[in-house]
Coordinates of C-alpha atoms in Angstrom, one line a residue:
Chain B
X17 CA 19.5 -44.4 14.2
X18 CA 15.9 -43.1 15.0
X19 CA 13.3 -45.6 14.7
X20 CA 10.1 -43.8 15.8
X21 CA 8.3 -41.6 13.4
X22 CA 9.6 -38.3 13.3
X23 CA 6.3 -36.7 14.1
X24 CA 6.4 -38.6 17.4
X25 CA 9.1 -36.3 18.7
X26 CA 7.0 -33.0 17.8
X27 CA 5.3 -31.5 20.7
X28 CA 1.6 -32.2 21.0
X29 CA 0.4 -28.7 20.8
X30 CA 2.5 -28.0 17.6
X31 CA 1.0 -31.4 16.2
X32 CA -2.6 -30.1 16.8
X33 CA -2.0 -27.0 14.6
X34 CA -3.5 -27.1 11.1
X35 CA -1.6 -25.9 8.2
X36 CA -2.9 -22.5 7.1
X37 CA -6.4 -22.8 4.6
X38 CA -4.3 -20.2 2.4
X39 CA -1.8 -23.0 2.0
X40 CA -3.4 -25.0 -0.5
X41 CA -4.3 -21.9 -2.6
X42 CA -0.7 -20.7 -2.3
X43 CA 0.0 -24.4 -4.0
X44 CA -2.8 -24.1 -6.4
X45 CA -1.7 -20.8 -7.9
X46 CA 2.0 -21.7 -7.6
X47 CA 3.3 -22.4 -11.0
X48 CA 0.4 -21.2 -13.2
X49 CA 0.7 -18.4 -15.5
X50 CA -1.6 -15.8 -16.5
X51 CA -3.2 -15.5 -13.0
X52 CA -4.4 -12.0 -11.9
X53 CA -3.9 -12.4 -8.0
X54 CA -6.3 -10.9 -5.4
X55 CA -5.0 -13.1 -2.7
X56 CA -1.9 -10.5 -1.7
X57 CA -1.7 -9.1 1.6
X58 CA 0.8 -6.8 1.1
X59 CA 1.3 -3.5 -0.9
X60 CA 2.2 -3.5 -4.6
X61 CA 4.4 -0.6 -3.9
X62 CA 8.1 -1.0 -3.6
X63 CA 9.6 0.5 -0.3
X64 CA 10.0 4.0 -1.2
X65 CA 13.4 4.8 -2.3
X66 CA 14.6 7.2 0.2
X67 CA 14.0 4.3 2.9
X68 CA 15.6 2.1 0.9
X69 CA 18.4 4.6 0.1
X70 CA 19.0 5.4 4.0
X71 CA 19.4 1.6 4.6
X72 CA 21.8 1.0 2.1
X73 CA 23.7 4.2 3.1
X74 CA 24.0 3.0 6.5
X75 CA 25.0 -0.4 5.4
X76 CA 28.0 1.4 3.8
X77 CA 29.0 3.4 6.8
X78 CA 29.0 0.0 8.6
X79 CA 26.1 0.2 10.5
X80 CA 25.6 -3.6 10.7
X81 CA 25.8 -4.6 14.8
X82 CA 23.4 -5.0 17.2
X83 CA 21.2 -2.5 18.6
X84 CA 19.9 -2.5 22.3
X85 CA 17.5 -5.1 22.7
X86 CA 14.3 -2.9 22.9
X87 CA 15.5 -1.0 19.6
X88 CA 17.4 1.9 18.8
X89 CA 16.4 5.0 21.0
X90 CA 15.8 7.1 18.2
X91 CA 13.5 4.8 16.6
X92 CA 11.5 4.2 19.8
X93 CA 11.4 8.1 20.6
X94 CA 10.3 8.3 16.4
X95 CA 7.4 5.6 17.2
X96 CA 6.4 7.6 20.7
X97 CA 6.1 10.9 18.7
X98 CA 4.5 9.2 15.6
X99 CA 1.7 7.6 18.1
X100 CA 1.4 10.6 20.1
X101 CA 0.9 12.8 16.9
X102 CA -1.2 10.5 14.9
X103 CA -3.1 8.7 17.4
X104 CA -3.0 10.7 20.6
X105 CA -1.5 7.8 22.6
X106 CA 1.4 8.7 24.6
X107 CA 4.4 6.1 25.5
X108 CA 7.7 6.5 27.1
X109 CA 10.1 5.4 24.6
X110 CA 12.4 4.5 27.4
X111 CA 10.4 1.4 28.9
X112 CA 7.1 1.4 27.1
X113 CA 8.2 0.4 23.4
X114 CA 10.1 -2.3 21.9
X115 CA 11.0 -2.7 18.1
X116 CA 10.2 -6.2 17.1
X117 CA 10.6 -8.6 14.1
X118 CA 7.0 -7.6 12.4
X119 CA 4.1 -7.1 14.0
X120 CA 3.9 -10.9 14.0
X121 CA 6.5 -11.2 16.7
X122 CA 5.0 -8.5 18.7
X123 CA 1.8 -10.4 18.9
X124 CA 3.5 -13.6 19.8
X125 CA 6.0 -12.1 22.5
X126 CA 2.4 -10.4 23.8
X127 CA 0.5 -13.9 24.3
X128 CA 3.6 -15.5 25.6
X129 CA 4.1 -12.7 28.2
X130 CA 0.6 -13.4 29.5
X131 CA -0.7 -16.5 28.8
X132 CA -1.0 -19.4 31.6
X133 CA -2.1 -22.6 30.2
X134 CA -6.0 -22.6 30.1
X135 CA -6.5 -18.9 29.4
X136 CA -9.2 -18.2 27.1
X137 CA -8.4 -15.6 24.2
X138 CA -11.0 -13.7 22.7
X139 CA -10.8 -13.2 18.9
X140 CA -13.3 -11.3 16.9
X141 CA -13.5 -13.5 13.3
X142 CA -13.2 -13.4 10.5
X143 CA -9.5 -12.1 11.3
X144 CA -6.0 -12.6 10.3
X145 CA -5.1 -16.1 10.1
X146 CA -2.3 -16.2 12.9
X147 CA -4.1 -15.4 16.2
X148 CA -5.6 -18.7 16.9
X149 CA -2.3 -20.7 15.9
X150 CA -0.2 -18.7 18.1
X151 CA -2.6 -18.6 20.9
X152 CA -2.9 -22.1 20.7
X153 CA 0.9 -22.6 20.9
X154 CA 1.0 -20.3 23.6
X155 CA -0.9 -22.9 25.6
X156 CA -4.0 -20.7 25.6
X157 CA -7.6 -21.6 24.3
X158 CA -8.9 -19.5 21.2
X159 CA -12.2 -18.5 21.4
X160 CA -13.8 -17.0 18.3
X161 CA -16.2 -14.3 18.3
X162 CA -18.2 -14.1 15.1
X163 CA -18.8 -10.7 13.3
X164 CA -21.4 -10.3 10.6
X165 CA -21.5 -8.7 7.1
X166 CA -25.0 -7.0 7.9
X167 CA -23.0 -5.1 10.8
X168 CA -19.9 -4.3 8.8
X169 CA -18.3 -7.1 10.6
X170 CA -17.6 -4.6 13.8
X171 CA -17.4 -6.1 16.9
X172 CA -20.1 -5.5 19.3
X173 CA -20.3 -5.3 23.4
X174 CA -23.2 -8.0 23.5
X175 CA -21.4 -10.3 21.1
X176 CA -18.2 -9.8 23.1
X177 CA -20.0 -10.3 26.5
X178 CA -21.4 -13.5 25.5
X179 CA -18.3 -15.1 25.0
X180 CA -16.7 -14.1 28.5
X181 CA -16.3 -16.6 30.9
X182 CA -13.9 -16.9 34.2
X183 CA -11.3 -18.0 32.2
X184 CA -11.2 -15.0 29.6
X185 CA -8.1 -13.2 29.9
X186 CA -7.0 -11.2 26.8
X187 CA -8.8 -9.9 23.8
X188 CA -7.2 -9.6 20.5
X189 CA -8.5 -6.7 18.3
X190 CA -7.6 -6.1 14.8
X191 CA -9.1 -2.9 13.4
X192 CA -8.9 -2.0 10.3
X193 CA -9.4 -5.4 9.7
X194 CA -7.9 -8.0 7.7
X195 CA -9.7 -9.5 5.8
X196 CA -12.9 -7.3 6.0
X197 CA -11.7 -3.8 5.9
X198 CA -13.8 -2.9 8.7
X199 CA -12.9 -0.4 11.1
X200 CA -14.1 1.0 14.6
X201 CA -15.2 4.5 15.4
X202 CA -15.1 5.9 18.7
X203 CA -18.9 5.3 19.3
X204 CA -18.1 1.8 18.4
X205 CA -15.2 1.2 20.8
X206 CA -16.8 2.6 24.0
X207 CA -19.2 0.1 24.6
X208 CA -16.3 -2.6 24.2
X209 CA -14.0 -0.6 26.4
X210 CA -16.9 -0.9 29.3
X211 CA -16.9 -4.7 28.9
X212 CA -13.1 -4.8 28.8
X213 CA -12.9 -2.9 32.1
X214 CA -15.9 -4.6 33.8
X215 CA -14.3 -8.0 33.1
X216 CA -10.7 -6.9 33.6
X217 CA -9.4 -8.2 30.1
X218 CA -5.9 -7.2 28.6
X219 CA -6.4 -6.2 24.9
X220 CA -3.8 -7.0 22.3
X221 CA -5.0 -4.1 19.7
X222 CA -3.3 -5.0 16.3
X223 CA -3.3 -1.7 14.4
X224 CA -1.1 -2.6 11.4
X225 CA -3.2 -1.0 9.2
X226 CA -4.2 2.2 10.9
X227 CA -2.7 4.2 8.4
X228 CA -4.9 2.9 5.5
X229 CA -8.6 4.0 6.7
X230 CA -10.7 5.8 4.1
X231 CA -13.1 8.6 5.1
X232 CA -12.4 8.7 8.8
X233 CA -9.3 8.7 10.9
X234 CA -8.2 5.5 12.8
X235 CA -9.1 5.7 16.4
X236 CA -6.6 3.7 18.7
X237 CA -8.2 1.4 21.2
X238 CA -5.4 2.6 23.9
X239 CA -6.6 6.3 23.3
X240 CA -10.1 5.6 24.9
X241 CA -10.2 6.6 28.8
X242 CA -8.7 4.1 31.3
X243 CA -7.7 1.7 28.3
X244 CA -4.2 2.9 27.7
X245 CA -2.7 0.5 30.6
X246 CA -4.6 -2.5 29.8
X247 CA -3.4 -2.3 26.0
X248 CA -0.5 -3.6 24.2
X249 CA -0.8 -1.5 20.8
X250 CA 0.9 -3.6 18.3
X251 CA 1.9 -2.3 14.8
X252 CA 4.4 -2.0 12.3
X253 CA 5.8 -0.6 9.1
X254 CA 5.1 -3.2 6.4
X255 CA 1.4 -1.8 5.5
X256 CA 1.5 2.0 5.7
X257 CA 5.2 2.0 4.2
X258 CA 5.3 -0.8 2.0
X259 CA 8.0 -2.7 3.7
X260 CA 6.8 -6.2 4.3
X261 CA 9.8 -7.8 3.9
X262 CA 11.6 -5.8 6.5
X263 CA 10.0 -7.2 9.1
X264 CA 10.0 -4.2 11.3
X265 CA 7.1 -3.8 14.0
X266 CA 6.8 -2.7 17.5
X267 CA 4.8 -3.4 20.8
X268 CA 3.8 -0.5 23.3
X269 CA 2.2 -0.8 26.6
X270 CA 2.4 -0.6 30.4
X271 CA 6.2 -1.0 31.5
X272 CA 5.8 -4.2 33.5
X273 CA 4.2 -6.0 30.2
X274 CA 6.7 -4.4 27.9
X275 CA 9.5 -5.6 30.5
X276 CA 7.9 -9.3 30.5
X277 CA 7.7 -9.2 26.4
X278 CA 11.4 -7.8 26.3
X279 CA 12.8 -10.8 28.4
X280 CA 11.2 -13.2 25.8
X281 CA 12.4 -10.6 22.8
X282 CA 16.0 -10.7 24.0
X283 CA 16.3 -14.4 24.4
X284 CA 14.9 -15.3 21.3
X285 CA 15.7 -12.9 18.7
X286 CA 18.1 -10.4 20.8
X287 CA 16.8 -7.2 18.6
X288 CA 15.1 -6.5 15.6
X289 CA 17.4 -6.3 12.5
X290 CA 19.6 -3.0 12.7
X291 CA 19.2 -2.0 8.9
X292 CA 15.3 -2.6 9.5
X293 CA 15.3 -0.1 12.4
X294 CA 17.2 2.3 10.2
X295 CA 14.8 2.2 7.5
X296 CA 11.6 2.2 9.9
X297 CA 13.3 5.6 11.3
X298 CA 13.6 7.0 7.9
X299 CA 10.1 5.8 7.0
X300 CA 8.8 7.7 10.2
X301 CA 10.8 10.6 9.9
X302 CA 10.6 11.4 6.0
X303 CA 8.1 9.1 4.6
X304 CA 4.6 10.8 5.4
X305 CA 4.2 12.3 1.9
X306 CA 4.7 8.7 0.1
X307 CA 2.5 7.2 2.7
X308 CA -0.2 9.6 1.9
X309 CA 0.4 8.9 -1.8
X310 CA -0.1 5.2 -1.6
X311 CA -3.1 5.5 1.0
X312 CA -4.8 7.8 -1.7
X313 CA -4.0 5.3 -4.5
X314 CA -5.5 2.4 -2.3
X315 CA -8.7 4.4 -1.7
X316 CA -8.9 4.9 -5.4
X317 CA -8.8 1.3 -6.1
X318 CA -11.1 0.6 -3.3
X319 CA -13.9 2.6 -5.1
X320 CA -13.2 0.8 -8.1
X321 CA -13.2 -2.9 -6.9
X322 CA -16.3 -2.5 -4.7
X323 CA -18.3 -1.1 -7.9
X324 CA -16.7 -3.6 -9.9
X325 CA -17.9 -6.7 -7.6
X326 CA -21.3 -5.1 -7.1
X327 CA -21.5 -4.8 -11.1
X328 CA -20.4 -8.3 -11.3
X329 CA -23.5 -9.3 -9.3
X330 CA -22.0 -10.1 -5.7
X331 CA -23.2 -8.3 -2.4
X332 CA -20.2 -6.1 -1.3
X333 CA -20.0 -4.0 1.9
X334 CA -17.9 -1.0 1.9
X335 CA -14.7 -1.6 3.4
X336 CA -13.6 1.5 5.2
X337 CA -10.0 0.4 5.9
X338 CA -6.8 -1.9 4.7
X339 CA -6.8 -3.2 1.5
X340 CA -9.4 -5.7 1.0
X341 CA -12.8 -6.1 -0.2
X342 CA -14.8 -8.9 1.3
X343 CA -18.1 -9.7 -0.8
X344 CA -20.4 -12.1 -0.4
X345 CA -20.9 -15.2 -2.6
X346 CA -23.5 -16.9 -0.7
X347 CA -26.0 -16.2 -3.7
X348 CA -23.9 -18.3 -5.7
X349 CA -24.7 -21.3 -4.1
X350 CA -21.0 -22.6 -3.3
X351 CA -19.0 -22.5 -0.4
X352 CA -16.2 -20.2 -0.3
X353 CA -13.6 -22.7 -0.9
X354 CA -15.3 -24.1 -3.9
X355 CA -16.0 -20.3 -5.2
X356 CA -12.3 -19.6 -4.7
X357 CA -10.9 -22.8 -6.3
X358 CA -13.2 -22.5 -9.4
X359 CA -12.4 -18.9 -9.7
X360 CA -8.9 -19.8 -9.6
X361 CA -8.6 -22.8 -12.0
X362 CA -11.3 -21.6 -14.6
X363 CA -11.1 -17.8 -14.5
X364 CA -7.3 -17.2 -13.2
X365 CA -8.2 -15.1 -10.6
X366 CA -6.7 -15.8 -7.3
X367 CA -8.6 -14.7 -4.1
X368 CA -8.7 -16.1 -0.6
X369 CA -12.0 -18.1 0.6
X370 CA -13.4 -16.0 3.6
X371 CA -13.5 -19.6 5.3
X372 CA -9.8 -19.5 6.2
X373 CA -10.3 -16.3 8.3
X374 CA -12.6 -18.2 11.0
X375 CA -16.0 -17.7 12.3
X376 CA -18.3 -15.6 9.8
X377 CA -15.9 -15.7 6.9
X378 CA -17.8 -18.8 5.2
X379 CA -19.5 -17.1 2.2
X380 CA -17.2 -14.2 1.7
X381 CA -14.0 -13.9 -0.4
X382 CA -11.2 -11.7 0.5
X383 CA -10.3 -9.6 -2.6
X384 CA -7.0 -7.6 -2.2
X385 CA -6.9 -4.3 -4.2
X386 CA -3.3 -3.6 -3.9
X387 CA -2.7 -4.3 -7.5
X388 CA -2.7 -2.4 -10.7
X389 CA -5.9 -0.6 -11.9
X390 CA -5.8 -2.7 -15.2
X391 CA -5.5 -6.1 -13.3
X392 CA -8.4 -5.0 -11.1
X393 CA -10.5 -4.0 -13.8
X394 CA -9.7 -7.5 -15.8
X395 CA -10.2 -9.6 -12.6
X396 CA -13.6 -8.1 -11.7
X397 CA -14.7 -8.7 -15.4
X398 CA -13.4 -12.3 -14.9
X399 CA -15.4 -12.5 -11.5
X400 CA -18.6 -11.3 -13.6
X401 CA -18.3 -13.8 -16.2
X402 CA -17.8 -16.6 -13.6
X403 CA -21.1 -15.5 -11.4
X404 CA -22.8 -15.5 -14.8
X405 CA -21.9 -18.8 -15.6
X406 CA -22.8 -20.0 -12.2
X407 CA -26.5 -18.4 -12.4
X408 CA -26.5 -20.4 -15.9
X409 CA -25.5 -23.4 -14.4
X410 CA -28.1 -23.2 -11.8
X411 CA -30.8 -22.8 -14.2
X412 CA -29.8 -25.8 -16.6
Chain X
X25 CA -14.9 25.9 -5.7
X26 CA -12.2 24.4 -3.5
X27 CA -13.9 20.9 -4.1
X28 CA -13.9 21.5 -7.7
X29 CA -10.0 22.6 -7.6
X30 CA -9.4 19.2 -5.7
X31 CA -11.1 17.3 -8.3
X32 CA -9.1 19.0 -11.4
X33 CA -6.0 18.4 -9.4
X34 CA -6.8 14.6 -9.0
X35 CA -8.2 14.5 -12.6
X36 CA -4.8 15.8 -13.8
X37 CA -2.6 13.3 -11.5
X38 CA -4.8 10.5 -13.2
X39 CA -4.5 12.0 -16.8
X40 CA -0.7 12.3 -16.0
X41 CA -0.8 8.7 -15.4
X42 CA -2.6 7.5 -18.3
X43 CA -4.0 10.2 -20.6
X44 CA -6.2 7.4 -22.0
X45 CA -8.2 6.7 -18.9
X46 CA -12.0 7.1 -19.8
X47 CA -13.9 9.6 -17.4
X48 CA -16.0 6.7 -16.4
X49 CA -13.0 4.9 -15.1
X50 CA -11.7 8.3 -13.4
X51 CA -15.0 8.9 -11.8
X52 CA -15.3 5.5 -10.2
X53 CA -11.5 6.0 -8.9
X54 CA -12.1 9.3 -7.6
X55 CA -15.8 8.8 -6.3
X56 CA -17.1 11.9 -8.1
X57 CA -19.8 12.0 -10.8
X58 CA -19.0 11.3 -14.6
X59 CA -20.4 14.6 -15.6
X60 CA -18.2 16.6 -13.4
X61 CA -15.1 14.9 -14.5
X62 CA -16.3 15.6 -17.8
X63 CA -16.8 19.5 -17.0
X64 CA -13.6 19.9 -15.4
X65 CA -11.6 17.9 -18.3
X66 CA -13.7 20.5 -20.7
X67 CA -12.8 23.5 -18.5
X68 CA -9.1 22.6 -18.2
X69 CA -8.8 22.1 -21.8
X70 CA -10.3 25.4 -22.6
X71 CA -8.2 27.2 -20.1
X72 CA -5.0 25.4 -21.6
X73 CA -4.4 23.9 -18.5
X74 CA -4.4 20.5 -20.2
X75 CA -2.4 21.7 -23.6
X76 CA -2.3 18.3 -25.2
X77 CA -2.6 14.8 -24.7
X78 CA 0.9 13.5 -25.9
X79 CA 2.6 10.0 -25.8
X80 CA 5.9 9.5 -24.1
X81 CA 8.0 7.5 -26.7
X82 CA 11.4 5.6 -25.8
X83 CA 12.9 6.4 -29.6
X84 CA 15.6 4.2 -28.8
X85 CA 13.3 1.0 -29.1
X86 CA 12.2 2.2 -32.6
X87 CA 14.3 1.7 -35.5
X88 CA 14.5 5.3 -36.1
X89 CA 17.7 7.3 -35.8
X90 CA 17.3 10.1 -33.5
X91 CA 19.7 12.5 -31.9
X92 CA 19.0 15.0 -29.4
X93 CA 20.7 17.7 -27.9
X94 CA 20.3 20.2 -25.0
X95 CA 21.9 23.5 -26.3
X96 CA 22.9 26.1 -23.4
X97 CA 22.6 29.7 -25.2
X98 CA 23.6 33.1 -23.9
X99 CA 21.6 35.9 -25.4
X100 CA 21.4 39.8 -25.1
X101 CA 17.8 40.6 -24.3
X102 CA 15.9 42.9 -26.5
X103 CA 15.0 46.4 -24.9
X104 CA 11.3 46.5 -24.0
X105 CA 10.8 42.5 -24.6
X106 CA 13.4 41.0 -22.6
X107 CA 13.9 37.4 -23.6
X108 CA 10.4 36.9 -25.4
X109 CA 11.3 37.6 -28.9
X110 CA 14.4 35.7 -29.3
X111 CA 13.0 32.7 -27.1
X112 CA 10.1 32.9 -30.0
X113 CA 12.6 33.0 -33.1
X114 CA 14.1 29.8 -31.7
X115 CA 10.9 27.7 -30.5
X116 CA 9.1 28.3 -33.9
X117 CA 12.0 26.0 -35.7
X118 CA 10.3 22.6 -35.9
X119 CA 13.5 20.7 -34.6
X120 CA 13.4 22.4 -31.6
X121 CA 11.3 20.6 -29.1
X122 CA 11.5 22.5 -25.9
X123 CA 12.9 26.1 -24.7
X124 CA 13.4 26.9 -21.2
X125 CA 14.6 30.4 -19.8
X126 CA 17.0 29.5 -17.1
X127 CA 18.6 31.3 -14.2
X128 CA 22.6 30.7 -13.7
X129 CA 25.3 30.6 -16.5
X130 CA 23.3 30.9 -19.4
X131 CA 19.7 32.3 -20.6
X132 CA 18.1 29.6 -22.4
X133 CA 18.0 25.9 -22.5
X134 CA 17.1 24.6 -25.9
X135 CA 16.4 20.8 -26.9
X136 CA 16.7 19.9 -30.4
X137 CA 16.1 16.8 -32.2
X138 CA 17.4 15.6 -35.3
X139 CA 18.2 12.6 -37.6
X140 CA 22.1 12.5 -36.9
X141 CA 25.1 14.8 -35.3
X142 CA 25.3 16.6 -38.5
X143 CA 21.9 17.5 -38.8
X144 CA 22.0 19.1 -35.2
X145 CA 25.1 20.6 -35.6
X146 CA 23.8 22.5 -39.1
X147 CA 21.0 23.7 -36.9
X148 CA 23.3 25.1 -34.5
X149 CA 25.8 26.8 -36.7
X150 CA 23.3 27.9 -39.3
X151 CA 20.1 28.7 -37.5
X152 CA 20.9 29.6 -34.0
X153 CA 24.2 30.8 -33.6
X154 CA 23.6 33.8 -36.6
X155 CA 20.8 35.0 -34.4
X156 CA 22.1 38.6 -33.8
X157 CA 21.3 38.4 -30.0
X158 CA 23.0 34.8 -29.4
X159 CA 26.4 35.3 -27.7
X160 CA 27.1 31.8 -27.2
X161 CA 26.0 28.2 -27.7
X162 CA 27.2 25.2 -25.9
X163 CA 25.7 22.0 -27.4
X164 CA 25.4 18.7 -25.1
X165 CA 24.2 15.5 -26.8
X166 CA 22.3 13.2 -24.7
X167 CA 23.5 9.8 -25.0
X168 CA 20.7 7.9 -23.2
X169 CA 17.2 8.7 -21.6
X170 CA 16.8 7.3 -18.5
X171 CA 13.9 9.1 -17.4
X172 CA 11.5 11.9 -19.0
X173 CA 8.5 13.5 -17.5
X174 CA 8.5 11.3 -14.5
X175 CA 8.5 8.3 -16.3
X176 CA 11.4 6.1 -16.1
X177 CA 12.0 4.0 -19.6
X178 CA 13.8 1.1 -18.9
X179 CA 11.5 0.4 -15.6
X180 CA 10.8 -3.5 -15.4
X181 CA 10.3 -3.9 -11.9
X182 CA 8.3 -7.1 -11.8
X183 CA 5.4 -7.9 -9.3
X184 CA 7.4 -10.6 -7.3
X185 CA 5.0 -10.8 -4.5
X186 CA 3.8 -14.1 -3.6
X187 CA 0.6 -14.9 -5.5
X188 CA -1.4 -15.7 -2.3
X189 CA -0.3 -14.3 1.2
X190 CA -1.8 -13.9 4.6

C-alpha cells in the first residue's frame, strides 16, 4: 500500500507547472446554457467533406497500419511542394520533414531535441499558452519578451536583443499570432533575423495560422536570407483546413535537427495516425478552394467584430491574421480576469482574459471570431451593454 | 469596374446566404461603403441579375400536403422558334415551378407542384400531354427533398466545440 502522497512521486518539473489559466474559464462556462462563445481557438467549419470522405474511403480499403516514422512519403512530398509554392521555402521531403501529431507535438519535439538544462528560450508574449510550460518541462528556462498593443504586438529587434544572455539558445515565434492576430512583414522580420544571426539562435517558427492573413501574404521566417538552416518551421492542418481534431501537423528543418526530432518521435508516437495523414494529403491536394472560402469568411467576420468591439467602446487594434480580435479593456478599470469573468457570468459571453497569454496580455481580452455572424452580432451587443454598465458603475 | 464586379459577386454571395442581410451589415462584412452596396444592389435589381428575393421552404415541416414531380418531356421543336414557344406554353401554368431545357434523352425538365398525386396526374394528362408538340412525358414524383439551392434541409450539425479552448 502506498503511504506517501501521490504528489510526492511526481517529477518536480511537472509539479511546478501551473494549470492553464484558460482552465478556470472552461470550468465556469461548462454546463451553462445560452452562452455565446468567443473563447474557441478553432474553426467553426467542419472539415471539408472531400477530406472526410477521402479518409473514410481509405479506411474502407483497409489503410489502417503504421506509416513510416516520418510520415507517408506522398504526404511529405505534398508538404514540400506546398511550402515551396506558398512561402518559397524549400525542404527535401526525404530528410527534412516529419509529419507529427499536431503542431503541438512538432514544437515539443523541437524543444526536446534542442534544450540542455538551463538553456534560455526566448518567447515573445502574449502568445499561445503552451510554449512556456513545455519549455520548462523540457528543462529550459522560458524568457518572455513583452510585445505591445501600440506596436500591433509585433516583435522588435531591440526588445528581443534586450532579453538575450549567453544562455539564450532558442527563439519561439508564432506569427500570425494567437492571441493577438499580429503578423510580421518582411521588413519587420529583417532586423529580427540579424539579431538571430548575431547571437547564433535557433528559431522555432510556429506558422499554424499562415493561411489566415488578411490584406498581405504570410512571410515565413525560414524564407529570410540565411534563416532556413537555423529555423524549424512548424505548422499543421488544424486552422487552415478546419482539421483540429485530426491532430495533423509537421516540422521542417535542417536534416540534422529533423533527424534528432525523428528519434524522439519514433520512440514516443511511432508515427502520426495513418488516417489523419490520408486526410492531410487530400486537404493539400484538393483543398485550396475550400480553404480560400473559409479564409474569406473569417476576413468578413474580422471586420464585423473589430467594428462591433469599437462601437461597444473598446480600443481594438486591427488584427491582420489568425481569427482573434484582442481588444483592450484597460479603460474599464477591471483586470482582464475580472472583465472576462463578469462578462461570462452576467452577460453570458465567453472570452479569454489576455493575462493567460503571458507578458503584455493583461488589460486585453481574446475574442475568437470563428463563430457565426449572428452570434458575433449578439456578442458585441452584449459586450457593449456590459461596457456601458461598467461606465455607470464608475460614475455612481 | 473590376472592383465593382467583385463587389457585386460578393454581395450576391451574402444575399444567397441570407437575403435579409442589411446593407449596413454587408458593408461591414465586405469592408465597403454602404452607399456602394446599395448602388450595386439597385443596379442588379434593375438588370434582373437579382430576379427576386425568395424563401426556401421545407414544406415537409408544414402541415400542408404538397406533391412535387419532375417530368421529363420530349417535344418537337417549332420551326423558327425552337423550344421557346412550347416552353412558354408550359411555364405559364401556375402549378409549374420550373422548366429547364436539357441535353440528353429528353428536352424539357418540368417541375410541377400539386396538392396530391391526382392533381399532378391530371395536369400531365389534361394540360401537358395534349400539347401538339409534346411527344412523350415521364413523371417522377419526389419522395423527399434533402437539398435545394445548396441548402441542406435536415442539417442539424451542432457546434460541439468546447466553450473555451487554447
